PDB file of C-alpha atoms and ligand atoms in Angstrom:
ATOM      1  CA  MET A   1      -6.409  15.816  -6.032  1.00 88.00           C
ATOM      2  CA  LEU A   2      -5.685  14.979  -2.296  1.00 92.00           C
ATOM      3  CA  LYS A   3      -3.973  17.829  -0.555  1.00 93.00           C
ATOM      4  CA  ILE A   4      -1.679  16.580   1.997  1.00 95.00           C
ATOM      5  CA  ASN A   5      -1.371  19.479   4.758  1.00 93.00           C
ATOM      6  CA  SER A   6      -0.282  17.352   7.748  1.00 93.00           C
ATOM      7  CA  ALA A   7       1.069  13.887   8.410  1.00 95.00           C
ATOM      8  CA  GLU A   8       2.251  12.290  11.507  1.00 95.00           C
ATOM      9  CA  PHE A   9       3.239   8.906  12.605  1.00 94.00           C
ATOM     10  CA  LEU A  10       0.650   7.652  15.025  1.00 94.00           C
ATOM     11  CA  GLN A  11       1.495   3.969  16.255  1.00 92.00           C
ATOM     12  CA  GLY A  12       2.835   0.757  15.305  1.00 91.00           C
ATOM     13  CA  VAL A  13       0.644  -2.325  15.577  1.00 91.00           C
ATOM     14  CA  THR A  14       1.519  -5.886  16.101  1.00 88.00           C
ATOM     15  CA  ASP A  15      -1.865  -7.134  17.504  1.00 88.00           C
ATOM     16  CA  LEU A  16      -5.226  -6.254  16.264  1.00 91.00           C
ATOM     17  CA  ARG A  17      -6.087  -5.266  19.724  1.00 92.00           C
ATOM     18  CA  GLN A  18      -3.797  -2.414  19.576  1.00 92.00           C
ATOM     19  CA  LEU A  19      -5.588  -0.747  16.403  1.00 94.00           C
ATOM     20  CA  PRO A  20      -6.368   2.862  16.781  1.00 94.00           C
ATOM     21  CA  LYS A  21      -9.645   3.682  18.659  1.00 91.00           C
ATOM     22  CA  ASN A  22     -10.545   6.416  16.317  1.00 91.00           C
ATOM     23  CA  GLU A  23     -12.328   4.919  13.310  1.00 91.00           C
ATOM     24  CA  LEU A  24     -11.100   7.006  10.263  1.00 96.00           C
ATOM     25  CA  ARG A  25     -10.698   5.870   6.541  1.00 96.00           C
ATOM     26  CA  GLU A  26      -7.658   3.945   5.729  1.00 97.00           C
ATOM     27  CA  ILE A  27      -5.342   3.744   2.730  1.00 97.00           C
ATOM     28  CA  LEU A  28      -3.253   0.772   2.722  1.00 96.00           C
ATOM     29  CA  PHE A  29       0.286   0.468   1.278  1.00 96.00           C
ATOM     30  CA  ILE A  30       1.283  -3.190   0.614  1.00 95.00           C
ATOM     31  CA  GLY A  31       4.155  -4.666  -1.151  1.00 94.00           C
ATOM     32  CA  ARG A  32       7.171  -6.894  -0.745  1.00 92.00           C
ATOM     33  CA  SER A  33      10.303  -5.754   1.193  1.00 88.00           C
ATOM     34  CA  ASN A  34      12.377  -3.097  -0.531  1.00 90.00           C
ATOM     35  CA  VAL A  35       9.765  -2.273  -3.091  1.00 94.00           C
ATOM     36  CA  GLY A  36       9.773   1.346  -2.021  1.00 93.00           C
ATOM     37  CA  LYS A  37       6.748   1.641   0.402  1.00 92.00           C
ATOM     38  CA  SER A  38       8.195   3.935   2.843  1.00 89.00           C
ATOM     39  CA  THR A  39       9.938   6.065   0.299  1.00 92.00           C
ATOM     40  CA  LEU A  40       6.412   6.519  -1.630  1.00 95.00           C
ATOM     41  CA  LEU A  41       4.788   7.382   1.554  1.00 94.00           C
ATOM     42  CA  ASN A  42       7.394  10.056   2.285  1.00 93.00           C
ATOM     43  CA  LYS A  43       7.013  11.415  -1.318  1.00 95.00           C
ATOM     44  CA  LEU A  44       3.271  11.528  -0.968  1.00 95.00           C
ATOM     45  CA  CYS A  45       3.488  13.516   2.093  1.00 93.00           C
ATOM     46  CA  ASN A  46       6.569  15.652   1.051  1.00 91.00           C
ATOM     47  CA  ARG A  47       8.285  14.665   4.042  1.00 88.00           C
ATOM     48  CA  LYS A  48      11.851  13.109   4.152  1.00 83.00           C
ATOM     49  CA  SER A  49      11.805  10.808   7.090  1.00 84.00           C
ATOM     50  CA  LEU A  50       8.076  10.426   8.100  1.00 88.00           C
ATOM     51  CA  ALA A  51       7.822   6.834   7.281  1.00 84.00           C
ATOM     52  CA  ARG A  52       9.962   4.839   9.570  1.00 69.00           C
ATOM     53  CA  SER A  53      12.099   2.258   7.466  1.00 63.00           C
ATOM     54  CA  SER A  54      14.277  -0.245   9.262  1.00 59.00           C
ATOM     55  CA  SER A  55      17.887  -0.595   7.866  1.00 60.00           C
ATOM     56  CA  THR A  56      17.387  -4.263   7.893  1.00 63.00           C
ATOM     57  CA  PRO A  57      14.888  -5.126   5.238  1.00 61.00           C
ATOM     58  CA  GLY A  58      12.084  -7.458   6.563  1.00 58.00           C
ATOM     59  CA  LYS A  59      12.591  -6.893  10.196  1.00 57.00           C
ATOM     60  CA  THR A  60       9.547  -4.620  10.573  1.00 59.00           C
ATOM     61  CA  ARG A  61       6.730  -6.669  11.678  1.00 72.00           C
ATOM     62  CA  GLU A  62       4.331  -3.727  12.585  1.00 85.00           C
ATOM     63  CA  ILE A  63       1.494  -2.240  10.745  1.00 91.00           C
ATOM     64  CA  ASN A  64       2.353   1.438  10.910  1.00 92.00           C
ATOM     65  CA  TYR A  65      -0.286   4.034  11.212  1.00 95.00           C
ATOM     66  CA  TYR A  66       0.129   7.583  10.044  1.00 95.00           C
ATOM     67  CA  LEU A  67      -2.519  10.103  10.655  1.00 96.00           C
ATOM     68  CA  VAL A  68      -3.130  12.426   7.627  1.00 97.00           C
ATOM     69  CA  ASN A  69      -4.871  15.817   7.537  1.00 96.00           C
ATOM     70  CA  ASN A  70      -6.328  14.849  11.001  1.00 95.00           C
ATOM     71  CA  GLU A  71      -8.877  12.896   8.983  1.00 95.00           C
ATOM     72  CA  LEU A  72      -7.454   9.740   7.613  1.00 96.00           C
ATOM     73  CA  TYR A  73      -4.957   7.104   8.078  1.00 97.00           C
ATOM     74  CA  PHE A  74      -2.138   5.894   5.547  1.00 96.00           C
ATOM     75  CA  VAL A  75      -1.437   2.464   6.750  1.00 95.00           C
ATOM     76  CA  ASP A  76       2.190   0.902   6.046  1.00 92.00           C
ATOM     77  CA  LEU A  77       1.996  -2.869   6.165  1.00 90.00           C
ATOM     78  CA  PRO A  78       5.067  -4.852   6.764  1.00 86.00           C
ATOM     79  CA  GLY A  79       6.893  -5.706   3.563  1.00 86.00           C
ATOM     80  CA  TYR A  80       6.597  -9.449   2.743  1.00 84.00           C
ATOM     81  CA  GLY A  81       8.977 -11.976   0.707  1.00 79.00           C
ATOM     82  CA  TYR A  82      12.265 -10.980   2.276  1.00 75.00           C
ATOM     83  CA  ALA A  83      14.150 -14.291   1.783  1.00 69.00           C
ATOM     84  CA  LYS A  84      16.107 -14.266   5.167  1.00 71.00           C
ATOM     85  CA  VAL A  85      13.161 -14.130   7.323  1.00 72.00           C
ATOM     86  CA  PRO A  86      12.652 -17.181   9.246  1.00 76.00           C
ATOM     87  CA  GLU A  87       9.503 -19.270   8.454  1.00 80.00           C
ATOM     88  CA  GLN A  88       7.952 -18.628  11.955  1.00 78.00           C
ATOM     89  CA  MET A  89       7.983 -14.905  11.335  1.00 75.00           C
ATOM     90  CA  ARG A  90       6.571 -15.296   7.755  1.00 79.00           C
ATOM     91  CA  ALA A  91       3.645 -17.364   9.270  1.00 82.00           C
ATOM     92  CA  GLY A  92       3.232 -14.404  11.764  1.00 80.00           C
ATOM     93  CA  TRP A  93       3.111 -11.966   9.080  1.00 81.00           C
ATOM     94  CA  LYS A  94       0.400 -13.901   7.009  1.00 83.00           C
ATOM     95  CA  LYS A  95      -1.665 -14.303  10.162  1.00 86.00           C
ATOM     96  CA  LEU A  96      -1.461 -10.514  11.246  1.00 87.00           C
ATOM     97  CA  ILE A  97      -2.278  -9.322   7.588  1.00 86.00           C
ATOM     98  CA  GLU A  98      -5.118 -11.835   6.885  1.00 87.00           C
ATOM     99  CA  GLU A  99      -6.723 -10.968  10.404  1.00 90.00           C
ATOM    100  CA  PHE A 100      -6.302  -7.320   9.551  1.00 91.00           C
ATOM    101  CA  LEU A 101      -8.113  -7.642   6.113  1.00 87.00           C
ATOM    102  CA  THR A 102     -10.910  -9.702   7.569  1.00 88.00           C
ATOM    103  CA  ARG A 103     -11.541  -7.859  10.672  1.00 89.00           C
ATOM    104  CA  GLY A 104     -14.812  -6.552   8.982  1.00 86.00           C
ATOM    105  CA  TYR A 105     -13.570  -2.839   8.687  1.00 89.00           C
ATOM    106  CA  PRO A 106     -14.180  -1.228   5.402  1.00 90.00           C
ATOM    107  CA  ILE A 107     -10.788  -0.406   3.601  1.00 94.00           C
ATOM    108  CA  THR A 108     -11.135   2.626   1.470  1.00 96.00           C
ATOM    109  CA  LEU A 109      -8.198   1.854  -0.816  1.00 97.00           C
ATOM    110  CA  ALA A 110      -5.281  -0.677  -0.881  1.00 97.00           C
ATOM    111  CA  ILE A 111      -2.319   0.388  -2.821  1.00 98.00           C
ATOM    112  CA  GLN A 112      -0.330  -2.515  -3.936  1.00 98.00           C
ATOM    113  CA  LEU A 113       3.143  -1.736  -5.017  1.00 98.00           C
ATOM    114  CA  ILE A 114       5.301  -3.672  -7.410  1.00 98.00           C
ATOM    115  CA  ASP A 115       8.621  -2.816  -8.793  1.00 98.00           C
ATOM    116  CA  ALA A 116       8.106  -1.600 -12.309  1.00 98.00           C
ATOM    117  CA  ARG A 117      11.204  -3.568 -13.542  1.00 98.00           C
ATOM    118  CA  GLN A 118       9.637  -6.712 -12.516  1.00 97.00           C
ATOM    119  CA  ASP A 119       6.983  -9.230 -12.976  1.00 96.00           C
ATOM    120  CA  PRO A 120       4.676  -9.753  -9.887  1.00 97.00           C
ATOM    121  CA  THR A 121       5.962 -12.171  -7.392  1.00 94.00           C
ATOM    122  CA  PRO A 122       3.795 -15.128  -6.230  1.00 92.00           C
ATOM    123  CA  LEU A 123       3.316 -13.355  -3.059  1.00 91.00           C
ATOM    124  CA  ASP A 124       2.186  -9.981  -4.869  1.00 95.00           C
ATOM    125  CA  LEU A 125      -0.287 -12.414  -6.757  1.00 96.00           C
ATOM    126  CA  MET A 126      -1.579 -13.992  -3.719  1.00 93.00           C
ATOM    127  CA  MET A 127      -1.955 -10.606  -2.133  1.00 93.00           C
ATOM    128  CA  MET A 128      -4.045  -9.470  -5.169  1.00 96.00           C
ATOM    129  CA  ASP A 129      -6.129 -12.455  -4.893  1.00 95.00           C
ATOM    130  CA  TRP A 130      -6.868 -11.700  -1.187  1.00 92.00           C
ATOM    131  CA  LEU A 131      -7.893  -8.184  -2.239  1.00 94.00           C
ATOM    132  CA  GLU A 132     -10.229  -9.652  -4.866  1.00 95.00           C
ATOM    133  CA  TYR A 133     -11.549 -12.021  -2.469  1.00 93.00           C
ATOM    134  CA  TYR A 134     -12.094  -9.622   0.275  1.00 90.00           C
ATOM    135  CA  GLU A 135     -13.549  -7.168  -2.174  1.00 92.00           C
ATOM    136  CA  VAL A 136     -10.962  -4.409  -1.327  1.00 94.00           C
ATOM    137  CA  PRO A 137     -10.713  -1.645  -3.877  1.00 96.00           C
ATOM    138  CA  TYR A 138      -7.046  -1.442  -4.851  1.00 97.00           C
ATOM    139  CA  LEU A 139      -4.421   0.151  -7.187  1.00 98.00           C
ATOM    140  CA  LEU A 140      -1.438  -1.279  -8.594  1.00 98.00           C
ATOM    141  CA  VAL A 141       1.541   1.186  -8.347  1.00 98.00           C
ATOM    142  CA  LEU A 142       4.635   0.242 -10.368  1.00 98.00           C
ATOM    143  CA  THR A 143       7.537   1.772  -8.406  1.00 98.00           C
ATOM    144  CA  LYS A 144      11.083   2.997  -9.115  1.00 98.00           C
ATOM    145  CA  SER A 145       9.799   3.814 -12.719  1.00 98.00           C
ATOM    146  CA  ASP A 146      12.830   6.153 -12.974  1.00 98.00           C
ATOM    147  CA  LYS A 147      14.758   3.000 -13.327  1.00 98.00           C
ATOM    148  CA  LEU A 148      13.292   2.199 -16.569  1.00 97.00           C
ATOM    149  CA  PRO A 149      13.635   4.179 -19.946  1.00 97.00           C
ATOM    150  CA  VAL A 150      10.350   5.945 -20.883  1.00 95.00           C
ATOM    151  CA  SER A 151       9.544   3.590 -23.712  1.00 96.00           C
ATOM    152  CA  LYS A 152      10.051   0.359 -21.628  1.00 97.00           C
ATOM    153  CA  LEU A 153       8.098   1.863 -18.770  1.00 97.00           C
ATOM    154  CA  GLY A 154       5.117   2.236 -21.353  1.00 97.00           C
ATOM    155  CA  LYS A 155       5.545  -0.942 -22.561  1.00 97.00           C
ATOM    156  CA  GLN A 156       5.544  -2.442 -18.940  1.00 97.00           C
ATOM    157  CA  VAL A 157       2.342  -0.568 -18.058  1.00 97.00           C
ATOM    158  CA  GLU A 158       0.598  -2.120 -21.038  1.00 98.00           C
ATOM    159  CA  VAL A 159       1.990  -5.649 -20.137  1.00 98.00           C
ATOM    160  CA  TYR A 160       0.400  -5.192 -16.756  1.00 98.00           C
ATOM    161  CA  LYS A 161      -2.967  -3.741 -18.179  1.00 98.00           C
ATOM    162  CA  VAL A 162      -3.344  -6.732 -20.436  1.00 98.00           C
ATOM    163  CA  ARG A 163      -2.403  -9.041 -17.806  1.00 98.00           C
ATOM    164  CA  PHE A 164      -4.825  -7.792 -15.271  1.00 98.00           C
ATOM    165  CA  GLU A 165      -7.529  -6.803 -17.622  1.00 98.00           C
ATOM    166  CA  LYS A 166     -10.058  -8.805 -15.697  1.00 98.00           C
ATOM    167  CA  ASN A 167      -9.110  -7.313 -12.414  1.00 98.00           C
ATOM    168  CA  LEU A 168      -9.417  -3.783 -13.944  1.00 98.00           C
ATOM    169  CA  THR A 169     -12.794  -4.389 -15.939  1.00 98.00           C
ATOM    170  CA  GLU A 170     -14.514  -7.048 -13.637  1.00 97.00           C
ATOM    171  CA  GLY A 171     -12.637  -6.835 -10.335  1.00 97.00           C
ATOM    172  CA  PHE A 172     -11.646  -4.437  -7.701  1.00 97.00           C
ATOM    173  CA  CYS A 173      -8.436  -2.911  -9.295  1.00 98.00           C
ATOM    174  CA  SER A 174      -9.050   0.697 -10.297  1.00 96.00           C
ATOM    175  CA  GLY A 175      -5.840   1.394 -12.076  1.00 97.00           C
ATOM    176  CA  ILE A 176      -2.240   0.939 -12.691  1.00 98.00           C
ATOM    177  CA  VAL A 177       0.076   3.845 -11.978  1.00 98.00           C
ATOM    178  CA  PRO A 178       3.779   4.257 -12.541  1.00 98.00           C
ATOM    179  CA  PHE A 179       5.594   6.034  -9.774  1.00 98.00           C
ATOM    180  CA  SER A 180       9.141   7.542  -9.164  1.00 98.00           C
ATOM    181  CA  SER A 181       9.905   8.659  -5.642  1.00 96.00           C
ATOM    182  CA  VAL A 182      12.903  10.305  -7.095  1.00 96.00           C
ATOM    183  CA  SER A 183      11.489  12.387  -9.919  1.00 96.00           C
ATOM    184  CA  GLY A 184       7.897  12.487  -8.305  1.00 96.00           C
ATOM    185  CA  ASP A 185       6.435  11.079 -11.632  1.00 97.00           C
ATOM    186  CA  GLY A 186       3.082   9.579 -10.692  1.00 97.00           C
ATOM    187  CA  ARG A 187       2.679  11.496  -7.533  1.00 97.00           C
ATOM    188  CA  ASN A 188      -0.319  13.867  -8.702  1.00 97.00           C
ATOM    189  CA  ASP A 189      -1.958  10.503 -10.399  1.00 97.00           C
ATOM    190  CA  LEU A 190      -1.708   8.657  -7.236  1.00 98.00           C
ATOM    191  CA  LEU A 191      -3.120  11.567  -5.242  1.00 97.00           C
ATOM    192  CA  LYS A 192      -6.059  11.825  -7.583  1.00 97.00           C
ATOM    193  CA  LYS A 193      -6.876   8.353  -7.158  1.00 97.00           C
ATOM    194  CA  VAL A 194      -6.813   8.355  -3.336  1.00 97.00           C
ATOM    195  CA  SER A 195      -8.903  11.556  -3.636  1.00 96.00           C
ATOM    196  CA  ALA A 196     -11.607   9.819  -5.895  1.00 95.00           C
ATOM    197  CA  SER A 197     -11.527   6.739  -3.531  1.00 95.00           C
ATOM    198  CA  LEU A 198     -12.214   8.968  -0.494  1.00 94.00           C
ATOM    199  CA  LYS A 199     -15.196  10.484  -2.397  1.00 91.00           C
ATOM    200  CA  ASN A 200     -16.520   7.206  -3.092  1.00 85.00           C
ATOM    201  CA  SER A 201     -16.341   6.068   0.470  1.00 82.00           C
ATOM    202  CA  GLY A 202     -17.819   9.295   1.743  1.00 61.00           C
ATOM    203  CA  GLY A 203     -20.105   8.912   4.576  1.00 49.00           C
ATOM    204  CA  HIS A 204     -18.994   5.617   5.948  1.00 47.00           C
ATOM    205  CA  HIS A 205     -16.797   7.063   8.819  1.00 46.00           C
ATOM    206  CA  LYS A 206     -16.454  10.091  10.812  1.00 44.00           C
ATOM    207  CA  GLU A 207     -14.536  12.779   8.859  1.00 44.00           C
ATOM    208  CA  ALA A 208     -12.442  14.246  11.528  1.00 40.00           C
ATOM    209  CA  VAL A 209     -10.778  13.314  14.698  1.00 39.00           C
TER     210      VAL A 209
HETATM  211  N1  GTP B 301      15.617   4.788  -8.060  1.00 87.14           N
HETATM  212  C1  GTP B 301      14.712   4.667  -7.123  1.00 87.14           C
HETATM  213  N2  GTP B 301      14.873   4.263  -5.815  1.00 87.14           N
HETATM  214  C2  GTP B 301      13.795   4.055  -5.089  1.00 87.14           C
HETATM  215  C3  GTP B 301      12.535   4.488  -5.321  1.00 87.14           C
HETATM  216  N3  GTP B 301      11.803   4.179  -4.219  1.00 87.14           N
HETATM  217  C4  GTP B 301      12.616   3.481  -3.397  1.00 87.14           C
HETATM  218  N4  GTP B 301      13.826   3.454  -3.716  1.00 87.14           N
HETATM  219  C5  GTP B 301      15.022   2.828  -3.251  1.00 87.14           C
HETATM  220  O1  GTP B 301      14.644   1.409  -2.719  1.00 87.14           O
HETATM  221  C6  GTP B 301      15.035   1.195  -1.441  1.00 87.14           C
HETATM  222  C7  GTP B 301      13.961   0.484  -0.697  1.00 87.14           C
HETATM  223  O2  GTP B 301      12.914   1.645  -0.318  1.00 87.14           O
HETATM  224  P1  GTP B 301      12.119   1.449   0.966  1.00 87.14           P
HETATM  225  O3  GTP B 301      11.105   2.556   0.812  1.00 87.14           O
HETATM  226  O4  GTP B 301      12.953   1.530   2.162  1.00 87.14           O
HETATM  227  O5  GTP B 301      11.348   0.216   0.682  1.00 87.14           O
HETATM  228  P2  GTP B 301      10.033  -0.541   1.683  1.00 87.14           P
HETATM  229  O6  GTP B 301       9.187  -1.065   0.588  1.00 87.14           O
HETATM  230  O7  GTP B 301       9.561   0.515   2.540  1.00 87.14           O
HETATM  231  O8  GTP B 301      10.776  -1.782   2.357  1.00 87.14           O
HETATM  232  P3  GTP B 301      10.499  -2.567   3.712  1.00 87.14           P
HETATM  233  O9  GTP B 301      10.245  -1.513   4.777  1.00 87.14           O
HETATM  234  O10 GTP B 301      11.641  -3.443   4.091  1.00 87.14           O
HETATM  235  O11 GTP B 301       9.253  -3.295   3.398  1.00 87.14           O
HETATM  236  C8  GTP B 301      15.646   2.241  -0.685  1.00 87.14           C
HETATM  237  O12 GTP B 301      17.171   2.215  -1.026  1.00 87.14           O
HETATM  238  C9  GTP B 301      14.980   3.411  -1.516  1.00 87.14           C
HETATM  239  O13 GTP B 301      16.014   4.608  -1.698  1.00 87.14           O
HETATM  240  C10 GTP B 301      12.283   5.012  -6.485  1.00 87.14           C
HETATM  241  O14 GTP B 301      11.217   5.600  -6.875  1.00 87.14           O
HETATM  242  N5  GTP B 301      13.376   5.274  -7.408  1.00 87.14           N
HETATM  243 MG1   MG B 302       9.546   0.300   4.771  1.00 87.14          MG
END
């Protein structure tokens, strides 16, 4: 299991030219606005307000970089799918994310967040298609699991496993993990998965800053 000893906000990126010069391994956090990305990041790092969250959902257009243990990056991508975002901003988001994913830099793991109570949205599915297409290893995390009774949550995980069986067996999806930032459920599972992905990608990058 990955032990997080330190985590700090490094920078917000709105243009790929601003990416950090230090090439470390990257763990991405992706999902629609309000799905719980920032809260999950804070819970993983055991910090109350590490991840910057804007009070207006959908307003964050930045890719936020966090330096973890001085040796890897947690990367919080801007949330998508917020209805009130003007068309032009949506196009900007799409361009930034696609440029980011296709920049030829190996992504160690992408963590795609989906609300445990819901089906994936069309944008979630598009995102997963991109991850498969660009051969990015990823995980599905079902957030806010505390909002479902245990039996319903179990069923929902099964539904996801059946629906995305092909991604799990033949594609790039390495698991489906329920998570609650309230109870901490799933935190250890997720940290184990992150640890495993770091081991698999070992040697690709410099290990320390
Ligand atoms: N009950 C419960 N609420 C949660 C959980 N995770 C997040 N929330 C709540 O969901 C809301 C949105 O969480 P954020 O972490 O700000 O969501 P986000 O994905 O970062 O949103 P954007 O930054 O707009 O993309 C907040 O009110 C959180 O308190 C969870 O595990 N359980
Ligand atoms: Mg956020």
